């Protein structure tokens, strides 16, 4: 009976470690995919505003529906659209407020990524479409660089996180038993 309890405890420690490592890996992967979706949405928003001359809140809704349908209203684009109604047309303030709310719920973004994503508000809030497109292109380049860095971090740290968690779990098991 004593050995069965030891084996069950060891299994629980190991499975908990593997789940923790898997969660870290999943978060690294999510940052990579979110940065990719953010680039696509930003490019789509710029094109839609420039070509179709669509209103900004309609563009935000379209971006949320097209690129962030899995989030079901918890993405930055939807939050910015809701904030735009209360901020009396100040898109940059609406976007920054939406980013702050979003980043509280998603704490695994680093500071460079947060600042770059917050910069989207400044880029899309410009009334002149030529200046807006220039700011959007600069922001897209920054997002692409951040995505490359996030992918490198995922390959380096994300893949090893499960191994490290398993090794730590085994070390705890050995120490306890």
mmCIF file of C-alpha atoms in Angstrom:
data_model
loop_
_atom_site.group_PDB
_atom_site.id
_atom_site.type_symbol
_atom_site.label_atom_id
_atom_site.label_comp_id
_atom_site.label_asym_id
_atom_site.label_seq_id
_atom_site.Cartn_x
_atom_site.Cartn_y
_atom_site.Cartn_z
ATOM 1 C CA UNK A 1 0.000 0.000 0.000
ATOM 2 C CA UNK A 2 2.842 2.361 0.873
ATOM 3 C CA UNK A 3 4.496 1.778 -2.520
ATOM 4 C CA UNK A 4 1.220 2.466 -4.329
ATOM 5 C CA UNK A 5 0.920 5.831 -2.567
ATOM 6 C CA UNK A 6 4.534 6.654 -3.455
ATOM 7 C CA UNK A 7 3.946 5.729 -7.089
ATOM 8 C CA UNK A 8 0.733 7.783 -7.214
ATOM 9 C CA UNK A 9 2.505 10.787 -5.662
ATOM 10 C CA UNK A 10 5.410 10.470 -8.094
ATOM 11 C CA UNK A 11 2.973 10.290 -10.994
ATOM 12 C CA UNK A 12 1.141 13.389 -9.769
ATOM 13 C CA UNK A 13 4.379 15.350 -9.376
ATOM 14 C CA UNK A 14 5.590 14.336 -12.825
ATOM 15 C CA UNK A 15 2.282 15.059 -14.547
ATOM 16 C CA UNK A 16 2.022 18.450 -12.806
ATOM 17 C CA UNK A 17 5.509 19.347 -13.991
ATOM 18 C CA UNK A 18 4.739 18.283 -17.538
ATOM 19 C CA UNK A 19 1.529 20.321 -17.535
ATOM 20 C CA UNK A 20 3.396 23.395 -16.261
ATOM 21 C CA UNK A 21 6.052 22.998 -18.964
ATOM 22 C CA UNK A 22 3.356 22.541 -21.583
ATOM 23 C CA UNK A 23 1.631 25.712 -20.450
ATOM 24 C CA UNK A 24 4.839 27.727 -20.790
ATOM 25 C CA UNK A 25 5.383 26.280 -24.255
ATOM 26 C CA UNK A 26 1.795 27.094 -25.266
ATOM 27 C CA UNK A 27 2.200 30.704 -24.098
ATOM 28 C CA UNK A 28 5.342 31.148 -26.212
ATOM 29 C CA UNK A 29 3.486 29.737 -29.215
ATOM 30 C CA UNK A 30 0.485 32.005 -28.584
ATOM 31 C CA UNK A 31 2.669 35.117 -28.631
ATOM 32 C CA UNK A 32 4.031 34.075 -32.039
ATOM 33 C CA UNK A 33 0.578 33.511 -33.507
ATOM 34 C CA UNK A 34 -0.857 36.676 -31.936
ATOM 35 C CA UNK A 35 1.919 38.810 -33.425
ATOM 36 C CA UNK A 36 1.263 37.243 -36.845
ATOM 37 C CA UNK A 37 -2.486 37.899 -36.582
ATOM 38 C CA UNK A 38 -1.808 41.448 -35.421
ATOM 39 C CA UNK A 39 0.266 42.101 -38.549
ATOM 40 C CA UNK A 40 -2.420 40.714 -40.818
ATOM 41 C CA UNK A 41 -5.147 42.700 -39.072
ATOM 42 C CA UNK A 42 -3.131 45.912 -39.206
ATOM 43 C CA UNK A 43 -2.443 45.521 -42.922
ATOM 44 C CA UNK A 44 -6.112 44.724 -43.536
ATOM 45 C CA UNK A 45 -7.203 47.757 -41.492
ATOM 46 C CA UNK A 46 -4.884 50.090 -43.382
ATOM 47 C CA UNK A 47 -6.056 48.775 -46.750
ATOM 48 C CA UNK A 48 -9.709 48.952 -45.740
ATOM 49 C CA UNK A 49 -9.427 52.528 -44.502
ATOM 50 C CA UNK A 50 -7.422 53.659 -47.527
ATOM 51 C CA UNK A 51 -9.289 51.852 -50.301
ATOM 52 C CA UNK A 52 -12.838 51.481 -49.005
ATOM 53 C CA UNK A 53 -12.825 54.664 -46.895
ATOM 54 C CA UNK A 54 -14.603 52.752 -44.128
ATOM 55 C CA UNK A 55 -15.206 54.179 -40.662
ATOM 56 C CA UNK A 56 -12.715 53.201 -37.998
ATOM 57 C CA UNK A 57 -15.137 51.416 -35.685
ATOM 58 C CA UNK A 58 -16.400 49.307 -38.602
ATOM 59 C CA UNK A 59 -12.804 48.459 -39.499
ATOM 60 C CA UNK A 60 -12.110 47.394 -35.914
ATOM 61 C CA UNK A 61 -15.170 45.133 -35.923
ATOM 62 C CA UNK A 62 -14.139 43.571 -39.239
ATOM 63 C CA UNK A 63 -10.594 42.935 -37.992
ATOM 64 C CA UNK A 64 -11.898 41.317 -34.817
ATOM 65 C CA UNK A 65 -14.296 39.102 -36.763
ATOM 66 C CA UNK A 66 -11.800 38.130 -39.453
ATOM 67 C CA UNK A 67 -8.587 37.616 -37.509
ATOM 68 C CA UNK A 68 -9.572 37.129 -33.871
ATOM 69 C CA UNK A 69 -12.782 35.117 -34.041
ATOM 70 C CA UNK A 70 -11.446 32.595 -31.507
ATOM 71 C CA UNK A 71 -11.199 35.245 -28.782
ATOM 72 C CA UNK A 72 -14.943 36.004 -28.977
ATOM 73 C CA UNK A 73 -14.785 39.672 -28.065
ATOM 74 C CA UNK A 74 -11.829 39.601 -25.687
ATOM 75 C CA UNK A 75 -9.279 40.772 -28.266
ATOM 76 C CA UNK A 76 -7.758 44.251 -28.457
ATOM 77 C CA UNK A 77 -9.677 45.184 -31.608
ATOM 78 C CA UNK A 78 -13.094 44.580 -30.049
ATOM 79 C CA UNK A 79 -12.119 46.328 -26.824
ATOM 80 C CA UNK A 80 -10.817 49.332 -28.768
ATOM 81 C CA UNK A 81 -14.080 49.508 -30.701
ATOM 82 C CA UNK A 82 -16.045 49.529 -27.441
ATOM 83 C CA UNK A 83 -13.714 52.140 -25.929
ATOM 84 C CA UNK A 84 -14.015 54.334 -29.021
ATOM 85 C CA UNK A 85 -17.641 55.001 -28.130
ATOM 86 C CA UNK A 86 -16.697 56.290 -24.668
ATOM 87 C CA UNK A 87 -13.520 58.167 -25.649
ATOM 88 C CA UNK A 88 -15.434 60.520 -27.986
ATOM 89 C CA UNK A 89 -13.478 59.703 -31.121
ATOM 90 C CA UNK A 90 -9.938 59.612 -29.735
ATOM 91 C CA UNK A 91 -8.721 56.388 -31.285
ATOM 92 C CA UNK A 92 -5.245 56.441 -29.787
ATOM 93 C CA UNK A 93 -6.633 56.707 -26.242
ATOM 94 C CA UNK A 94 -9.183 53.981 -26.983
ATOM 95 C CA UNK A 95 -6.497 51.678 -28.326
ATOM 96 C CA UNK A 96 -4.076 52.232 -25.425
ATOM 97 C CA UNK A 97 -6.868 51.642 -22.911
ATOM 98 C CA UNK A 98 -7.835 48.428 -24.733
ATOM 99 C CA UNK A 99 -4.193 47.309 -24.775
ATOM 100 C CA UNK A 100 -3.819 47.927 -21.048
ATOM 101 C CA UNK A 101 -6.925 45.840 -20.342
ATOM 102 C CA UNK A 102 -5.783 43.080 -22.676
ATOM 103 C CA UNK A 103 -2.229 42.904 -21.315
ATOM 104 C CA UNK A 104 -3.541 42.534 -17.764
ATOM 105 C CA UNK A 105 -5.284 39.351 -18.907
ATOM 106 C CA UNK A 106 -2.322 38.157 -21.030
ATOM 107 C CA UNK A 107 0.805 38.757 -18.913
ATOM 108 C CA UNK A 108 3.282 36.860 -21.100
ATOM 109 C CA UNK A 109 4.027 39.688 -23.553
ATOM 110 C CA UNK A 110 7.337 41.476 -23.025
ATOM 111 C CA UNK A 111 7.656 45.271 -22.910
ATOM 112 C CA UNK A 112 8.846 45.685 -26.518
ATOM 113 C CA UNK A 113 5.864 43.736 -27.784
ATOM 114 C CA UNK A 114 3.464 45.750 -25.646
ATOM 115 C CA UNK A 115 4.869 49.073 -26.832
ATOM 116 C CA UNK A 116 4.765 48.030 -30.476
ATOM 117 C CA UNK A 117 1.160 46.853 -30.219
ATOM 118 C CA UNK A 118 0.213 50.081 -28.424
ATOM 119 C CA UNK A 119 1.809 51.969 -31.334
ATOM 120 C CA UNK A 120 -0.911 50.656 -33.632
ATOM 121 C CA UNK A 121 -3.261 53.191 -32.053
ATOM 122 C CA UNK A 122 -1.030 56.045 -33.128
ATOM 123 C CA UNK A 123 -0.647 54.612 -36.638
ATOM 124 C CA UNK A 124 -4.357 54.061 -37.303
ATOM 125 C CA UNK A 125 -5.449 57.257 -35.577
ATOM 126 C CA UNK A 126 -3.889 59.520 -38.207
ATOM 127 C CA UNK A 127 -6.435 61.246 -40.451
ATOM 128 C CA UNK A 128 -4.154 61.602 -43.479
ATOM 129 C CA UNK A 129 -4.128 58.198 -45.220
ATOM 130 C CA UNK A 130 -0.634 58.630 -46.695
ATOM 131 C CA UNK A 131 0.882 59.403 -43.296
ATOM 132 C CA UNK A 132 -1.223 56.636 -41.779
ATOM 133 C CA UNK A 133 0.123 54.088 -44.266
ATOM 134 C CA UNK A 134 3.697 55.171 -43.572
ATOM 135 C CA UNK A 135 3.177 54.710 -39.824
ATOM 136 C CA UNK A 136 1.423 51.385 -40.403
ATOM 137 C CA UNK A 137 4.315 50.112 -42.543
ATOM 138 C CA UNK A 138 6.827 51.098 -39.860
ATOM 139 C CA UNK A 139 4.702 49.370 -37.244
ATOM 140 C CA UNK A 140 4.404 46.270 -39.453
ATOM 141 C CA UNK A 141 8.190 46.071 -39.727
ATOM 142 C CA UNK A 142 8.500 46.297 -35.950
ATOM 143 C CA UNK A 143 5.877 43.573 -35.507
ATOM 144 C CA UNK A 144 7.708 41.352 -37.997
ATOM 145 C CA UNK A 145 10.962 41.754 -36.066
ATOM 146 C CA UNK A 146 9.188 41.023 -32.798
ATOM 147 C CA UNK A 147 7.581 37.948 -34.351
ATOM 148 C CA UNK A 148 11.014 36.673 -35.464
ATOM 149 C CA UNK A 149 12.325 37.203 -31.937
ATOM 150 C CA UNK A 150 9.277 35.469 -30.448
ATOM 151 C CA UNK A 151 9.730 32.490 -32.770
ATOM 152 C CA UNK A 152 13.397 32.258 -31.794
ATOM 153 C CA UNK A 153 12.412 32.429 -28.131
ATOM 154 C CA UNK A 154 9.771 29.745 -28.688
ATOM 155 C CA UNK A 155 12.291 27.472 -30.397
ATOM 156 C CA UNK A 156 14.881 28.061 -27.689
ATOM 157 C CA UNK A 157 12.816 28.232 -24.508
ATOM 158 C CA UNK A 158 9.384 26.907 -25.417
ATOM 159 C CA UNK A 159 10.505 23.526 -26.627
ATOM 160 C CA UNK A 160 12.863 23.045 -23.694
ATOM 161 C CA UNK A 161 10.326 24.101 -21.078
ATOM 162 C CA UNK A 162 8.678 20.664 -21.046
ATOM 163 C CA UNK A 163 12.052 18.954 -20.689
ATOM 164 C CA UNK A 164 13.110 21.271 -17.887
ATOM 165 C CA UNK A 165 9.803 20.811 -16.075
ATOM 166 C CA UNK A 166 10.115 17.018 -16.393
ATOM 167 C CA UNK A 167 13.694 17.111 -15.100
ATOM 168 C CA UNK A 168 12.678 19.259 -12.137
ATOM 169 C CA UNK A 169 9.778 16.936 -11.393
ATOM 170 C CA UNK A 170 12.064 13.910 -11.443
ATOM 171 C CA UNK A 171 14.522 15.720 -9.155
ATOM 172 C CA UNK A 172 11.694 16.464 -6.697
ATOM 173 C CA UNK A 173 10.562 12.836 -6.843
ATOM 174 C CA UNK A 174 14.076 11.594 -6.126
ATOM 175 C CA UNK A 175 14.477 14.031 -3.241
ATOM 176 C CA UNK A 176 11.142 13.121 -1.687
ATOM 177 C CA UNK A 177 11.436 9.384 -2.100
#
